[in-house]
Tab-separated table of C-alpha atoms and ligand atoms in Angstrom:
chain	number	residue	atom	x	y	z
S	214	UNK	CA	-0.035	-0.241	-0.032
S	215	UNK	CA	1.178	3.352	-0.839
S	216	UNK	CA	0.672	7.051	0.435
S	217	UNK	CA	1.375	10.153	-0.646
S	218	UNK	CA	2.249	11.971	2.462
S	219	UNK	CA	1.579	15.780	3.048
S	220	UNK	CA	2.404	18.151	5.792
S	221	UNK	CA	-0.975	17.976	7.170
S	222	UNK	CA	-1.596	14.546	8.926
S	223	UNK	CA	-5.150	15.317	9.502
S	224	UNK	CA	-5.497	15.695	5.745
S	225	UNK	CA	-5.150	11.773	5.551
S	226	UNK	CA	-8.309	10.920	7.285
S	227	UNK	CA	-11.077	12.796	5.877
S	228	UNK	CA	-13.521	12.163	2.932
S	229	UNK	CA	-12.024	14.910	0.612
S	230	UNK	CA	-8.436	13.336	0.759
S	231	UNK	CA	-9.799	9.769	-0.166
S	232	UNK	CA	-12.214	10.628	-2.510
S	233	UNK	CA	-9.969	12.456	-4.490
S	234	UNK	CA	-7.586	9.197	-4.425
S	235	UNK	CA	-10.196	6.882	-5.562
S	236	UNK	CA	-11.393	8.971	-8.188
S	237	UNK	CA	-10.084	7.392	-11.631
S	238	UNK	CA	-7.618	4.844	-11.438
S	239	UNK	CA	-7.630	2.050	-9.427
S	240	UNK	CA	-5.404	2.209	-6.110
S	241	UNK	CA	-5.042	-1.018	-4.507
S	242	UNK	CA	-4.472	-4.725	-6.384
S	243	UNK	CA	-8.170	-5.794	-6.341
S	244	UNK	CA	-6.948	-8.847	-4.716
S	245	UNK	CA	-8.403	-9.518	-0.836
S	246	UNK	CA	-5.991	-9.043	1.909
S	247	UNK	CA	-3.831	-12.252	2.394
S	248	UNK	CA	-4.600	-12.348	6.183
S	249	UNK	CA	-8.059	-12.155	5.773
S	250	UNK	CA	-8.286	-15.139	3.102
S	251	UNK	CA	-6.322	-17.098	5.551
S	252	UNK	CA	-8.265	-16.576	9.137
S	253	UNK	CA	-11.685	-16.009	7.135
S	254	UNK	CA	-11.412	-19.017	5.069
S	255	UNK	CA	-11.561	-21.008	8.527
S	256	UNK	CA	-14.774	-19.564	9.685
S	257	UNK	CA	-18.392	-20.434	9.228
S	258	UNK	CA	-19.953	-17.179	7.369
S	259	UNK	CA	-22.321	-15.207	8.778
S	260	UNK	CA	-22.546	-11.467	9.333
S	261	UNK	CA	-19.170	-9.227	8.449
S	262	UNK	CA	-18.045	-5.840	8.915
S	263	UNK	CA	-15.246	-4.444	6.905
S	264	UNK	CA	-13.902	-1.341	8.457
S	265	UNK	CA	-11.996	1.100	5.828
S	266	UNK	CA	-13.258	-1.006	3.152
S	267	UNK	CA	-11.712	1.136	0.377
S	268	UNK	CA	-12.121	-0.291	-3.173
S	269	UNK	CA	-13.967	-3.575	-1.440
S	270	UNK	CA	-11.905	-6.330	-2.723
S	271	UNK	CA	-11.818	-7.676	0.944
S	272	UNK	CA	-15.789	-7.159	1.105
S	273	UNK	CA	-16.208	-8.684	-1.844
S	274	UNK	CA	-14.281	-11.762	-1.205
S	275	UNK	CA	-16.358	-12.071	1.881
S	276	UNK	CA	-19.678	-11.944	-0.019
S	277	UNK	CA	-18.347	-14.520	-2.329
S	278	UNK	CA	-17.509	-16.778	0.410
S	279	UNK	CA	-21.641	-16.753	1.729
S	280	UNK	CA	-20.735	-13.484	4.286
S	281	UNK	CA	-23.589	-10.864	4.810
S	282	UNK	CA	-20.985	-7.835	4.600
S	283	UNK	CA	-21.410	-4.391	5.465
S	284	UNK	CA	-18.630	-2.072	4.065
S	285	UNK	CA	-17.908	1.219	5.913
S	286	UNK	CA	-15.427	3.558	4.629
S	287	UNK	CA	-15.324	7.443	5.060
S	288	UNK	CA	-15.025	7.900	1.081
S	289	UNK	CA	-18.270	8.016	-0.893
S	290	UNK	CA	-16.438	7.565	-4.325
S	291	UNK	CA	-14.836	3.911	-2.898
S	292	UNK	CA	-18.044	3.008	-1.258
S	293	UNK	CA	-19.907	3.805	-5.197
S	294	UNK	CA	-17.264	1.475	-6.750
S	295	UNK	CA	-17.732	-1.149	-4.209
S	296	UNK	CA	-21.628	-1.115	-4.495
S	297	UNK	CA	-21.231	-1.052	-8.610
S	298	UNK	CA	-18.831	-3.848	-8.521
S	299	UNK	CA	-21.223	-5.995	-6.104
S	300	UNK	CA	-24.296	-5.519	-8.313
S	301	UNK	CA	-22.230	-6.346	-11.552
S	302	UNK	CA	-21.282	-9.810	-9.736
S	303	UNK	CA	-24.760	-9.954	-8.437
S	304	UNK	CA	-23.931	-10.042	-4.602
S	305	UNK	CA	-25.867	-7.857	-2.169
S	306	UNK	CA	-23.806	-5.755	0.160
S	307	UNK	CA	-24.418	-3.096	2.476
S	308	UNK	CA	-22.266	0.448	2.161
S	309	UNK	CA	-22.041	2.767	4.703
S	310	UNK	CA	-20.405	5.880	4.972
S	311	UNK	CA	-18.955	6.570	8.115
S	312	UNK	CA	-15.929	8.612	9.767
S	313	UNK	CA	-13.728	6.156	12.099
S	314	UNK	CA	-13.080	9.331	14.347
S	315	UNK	CA	-16.815	9.387	15.413
S	316	UNK	CA	-18.564	6.123	14.289
S	317	UNK	CA	-19.930	3.727	17.394
S	318	UNK	CA	-20.949	0.247	16.965
S	319	UNK	CA	-24.767	0.246	16.779
S	320	UNK	CA	-25.140	-3.723	16.102
S	321	UNK	CA	-22.858	-6.502	16.300
S	322	UNK	CA	-21.160	-8.898	13.409
S	323	UNK	CA	-20.120	-12.449	13.469
S	324	UNK	CA	-16.428	-10.784	11.834
S	325	UNK	CA	-15.345	-7.550	12.290
S	326	UNK	CA	-11.987	-6.683	9.959
S	327	UNK	CA	-10.160	-3.847	9.654
S	328	UNK	CA	-7.391	-4.066	7.150
S	329	UNK	CA	-4.595	-0.883	6.962
S	330	UNK	CA	-7.132	1.167	8.758
S	331	UNK	CA	-4.503	3.429	9.986
S	332	UNK	CA	-5.513	6.597	12.232
S	333	UNK	CA	-3.425	8.450	14.383
S	334	UNK	CA	-3.477	7.713	18.134
S	335	UNK	CA	-5.789	8.539	20.173
S	336	UNK	CA	-8.657	7.981	17.375
S	337	UNK	CA	-6.959	4.864	16.693
S	338	UNK	CA	-7.191	3.381	20.224
S	339	UNK	CA	-11.187	4.678	20.388
S	340	UNK	CA	-11.483	3.061	16.808
S	341	UNK	CA	-10.141	-0.359	18.292
S	342	UNK	CA	-12.358	-0.262	21.072
S	343	UNK	CA	-15.477	0.383	18.821
S	344	UNK	CA	-14.447	-2.348	16.469
S	345	UNK	CA	-14.105	-5.001	19.560
S	346	UNK	CA	-17.514	-3.815	20.860
S	347	UNK	CA	-19.038	-4.722	17.663
S	348	UNK	CA	-17.974	-8.416	17.484
S	349	UNK	CA	-21.040	-10.732	18.441
S	350	UNK	CA	-20.672	-13.513	21.274
S	351	UNK	CA	-18.317	-16.233	19.306
S	352	UNK	CA	-17.274	-13.910	16.736
S	353	UNK	CA	-13.635	-12.802	15.451
S	354	UNK	CA	-11.774	-9.277	15.468
S	355	UNK	CA	-9.202	-9.209	12.493
S	356	UNK	CA	-7.217	-6.169	12.666
S	357	UNK	CA	-3.977	-6.160	10.322
S	358	UNK	CA	-1.818	-2.830	9.563
S	359	UNK	CA	1.649	-2.032	9.102
S	360	UNK	CA	4.221	-3.033	11.804
S	361	UNK	CA	6.445	-0.383	13.147
S	362	UNK	CA	9.603	-2.730	11.556
S	363	UNK	CA	7.972	-2.319	8.023
S	364	UNK	CA	10.607	0.172	6.719
S	365	UNK	CA	8.636	0.008	3.268
S	366	UNK	CA	6.047	1.718	4.858
S	367	UNK	CA	7.629	4.232	7.171
S	368	UNK	CA	6.558	7.936	7.311
S	369	UNK	CA	10.251	9.168	6.794
S	370	UNK	CA	10.927	12.710	5.780
S	371	UNK	CA	7.792	14.031	6.514
S	372	UNK	CA	6.115	15.532	9.806
S	373	UNK	CA	3.313	12.506	9.450
S	374	UNK	CA	3.113	10.654	12.820
S	375	UNK	CA	3.905	7.199	12.707
S	376	UNK	CA	0.537	5.418	12.328
S	377	UNK	CA	2.316	2.109	12.370
S	378	UNK	CA	1.167	-0.209	15.409
S	379	UNK	CA	1.971	-3.562	17.013
S	380	UNK	CA	-0.876	-6.087	17.501
S	381	UNK	CA	0.335	-6.047	21.336
S	382	UNK	CA	-0.506	-2.438	21.047
S	383	UNK	CA	-3.921	-3.761	19.686
S	384	UNK	CA	-4.644	-6.288	22.168
S	385	UNK	CA	-3.613	-4.239	25.142
S	386	UNK	CA	-7.336	-2.434	24.729
S	387	UNK	CA	-9.198	-5.809	24.876
S	388	UNK	CA	-10.211	-7.077	28.222
S	389	UNK	CA	-9.174	-10.514	28.225
S	390	UNK	CA	-11.963	-11.668	30.647
S	391	UNK	CA	-14.147	-11.328	27.471
S	392	UNK	CA	-12.229	-13.180	24.860
S	393	UNK	CA	-11.380	-16.694	24.380
S	394	UNK	CA	-8.619	-16.407	21.966
S	395	UNK	CA	-6.187	-13.110	21.466
S	396	UNK	CA	-3.466	-13.673	19.170
S	397	UNK	CA	-1.065	-10.921	18.663
S	398	UNK	CA	1.170	-11.398	15.503
S	399	UNK	CA	4.051	-9.941	13.516
S	400	UNK	CA	4.116	-11.643	10.590
S	401	UNK	CA	5.910	-11.000	7.139
S	402	UNK	CA	4.842	-10.973	3.728
S	403	UNK	CA	6.213	-10.853	0.234
S	404	UNK	CA	5.142	-8.238	-1.905
S	405	UNK	CA	6.051	-5.806	-4.712
S	406	UNK	CA	6.924	-2.427	-3.570
S	407	UNK	CA	6.173	1.094	-5.295
S	408	UNK	CA	9.056	1.007	-7.700
S	409	UNK	CA	7.943	-2.518	-8.801
S	410	UNK	CA	10.856	-4.769	-6.748
S	411	UNK	CA	9.915	-7.553	-4.850
S	412	UNK	CA	10.042	-6.628	-0.836
S	413	UNK	CA	9.093	-8.057	2.350
S	414	UNK	CA	6.362	-6.273	4.317
S	415	UNK	CA	5.914	-6.545	7.838
S	416	UNK	CA	2.386	-6.921	9.080
S	417	UNK	CA	0.666	-6.462	12.711
S	418	UNK	CA	-1.979	-9.058	12.944
S	419	UNK	CA	-4.612	-9.123	15.772
S	420	UNK	CA	-7.170	-12.270	15.917
S	421	UNK	CA	-9.389	-12.037	18.606
S	422	UNK	CA	-12.241	-14.533	19.256
S	423	UNK	CA	-14.726	-13.133	21.883
S	424	UNK	CA	-16.657	-15.431	24.101
S	425	UNK	CA	-19.481	-17.531	23.307
X	4	LIG	C1	-4.944	2.085	3.363
X	4	LIG	S1	-6.664	1.898	2.954
X	4	LIG	C2	-7.162	0.423	3.240
X	4	LIG	C3	-8.558	0.051	2.309
X	4	LIG	C4	-8.426	-1.885	2.351
X	4	LIG	N1	-8.937	-1.946	3.466
X	4	LIG	C5	-7.250	-2.357	1.665
X	4	LIG	O1	-6.383	-2.834	2.532
X	4	LIG	O2	-7.289	-2.149	0.362
X	4	LIG	C6	-7.349	2.930	4.435
X	4	LIG	C7	-8.763	3.183	3.807
X	4	LIG	O3	-9.489	3.900	5.042
X	4	LIG	C8	-10.345	5.057	4.722
X	4	LIG	N2	-10.434	6.054	5.912
X	4	LIG	C9	-9.104	6.856	5.932
X	4	LIG	N3	-9.898	7.683	7.040
X	4	LIG	C10	-11.152	7.259	7.566
X	4	LIG	C11	-11.928	7.458	8.590
X	4	LIG	N4	-11.808	8.650	8.887
X	4	LIG	N5	-12.852	7.124	8.744
X	4	LIG	C12	-13.336	5.994	8.029
X	4	LIG	N6	-12.558	5.394	6.857
X	4	LIG	C13	-11.132	5.879	6.827
X	4	LIG	C14	-10.069	5.051	3.512
X	4	LIG	O4	-10.788	6.015	2.667
X	4	LIG	C15	-8.938	4.141	2.755
X	4	LIG	O5	-10.239	3.192	2.093
C-alpha cells in the first residue's frame, strides 16, 4: 500500500483526501488481503463488517464466501465503486459512509475486519475499542496494519505521525475476560513495492475470538 504524504497529517483521514484518491484509477491491487483470506477461510460465514473497506476487494471476497457484508469507509467515491462492483457480480452488500473518528458500533457482527485502517493516536485506540465492541459472542476480530518494523511503509522525511502499530498495542485495548483467544502476531509477507521490486512487508495481525 502506498501513501502520498502531505505536511498536514489530519488531511489523511478526511473524505476529501480519500475521495480524491479514489477518483479515476484503481488504487489497490483488487485482491483480498492475504491475512483475511487465511483467517476468514477458517470461519463459517455469518455477518461481517469490513471497516475502511476502500475499493472493496475484501468485502467482495467475503460476500463471495457467503458472508452478509457491511462495508464502511469515509470515501463515498470508494463506496460507490464497491456497490457498483457488487451489483455487477450480483452480490448483496451494505455500504455505509462513516468517519472512524466518530463512528460507534450500533450492532454486532460475527466477523469484524479492519485491514490497513491506520489512524493517529488516540483515534486509533478509540476505533479499536469500537470495533471490539461490535464483535458478536463467539465472533472474530481481525485487525491488520503495517508493523513499526515495516520499513517499506515508514513515514520518513515528513512530519507525519507514525501510524504503524503492533498487534500487542491493539491487544492491550481488549479485556482478556471477554475473549477466548487473543493472538497478537508479527507476520512477514512478500509484496511488490512501489518501484515494482519484490520486497518483504511486516504486518501487525490481531486476531481475537470473543467468548460465546
Ligand atoms: C490504506 S486504505 C485500506 C483499504 C482496504 N482496507 C485495503 O486494505 O485495501 C485505508 C482506508 O481507510 C479509509 N479511511 C481513511 N480515513 C478514514 C476515516 N476517518 N474514517 C473511515 N475510513 C477512513 C480510506 O478511505 C481508505 O479506504
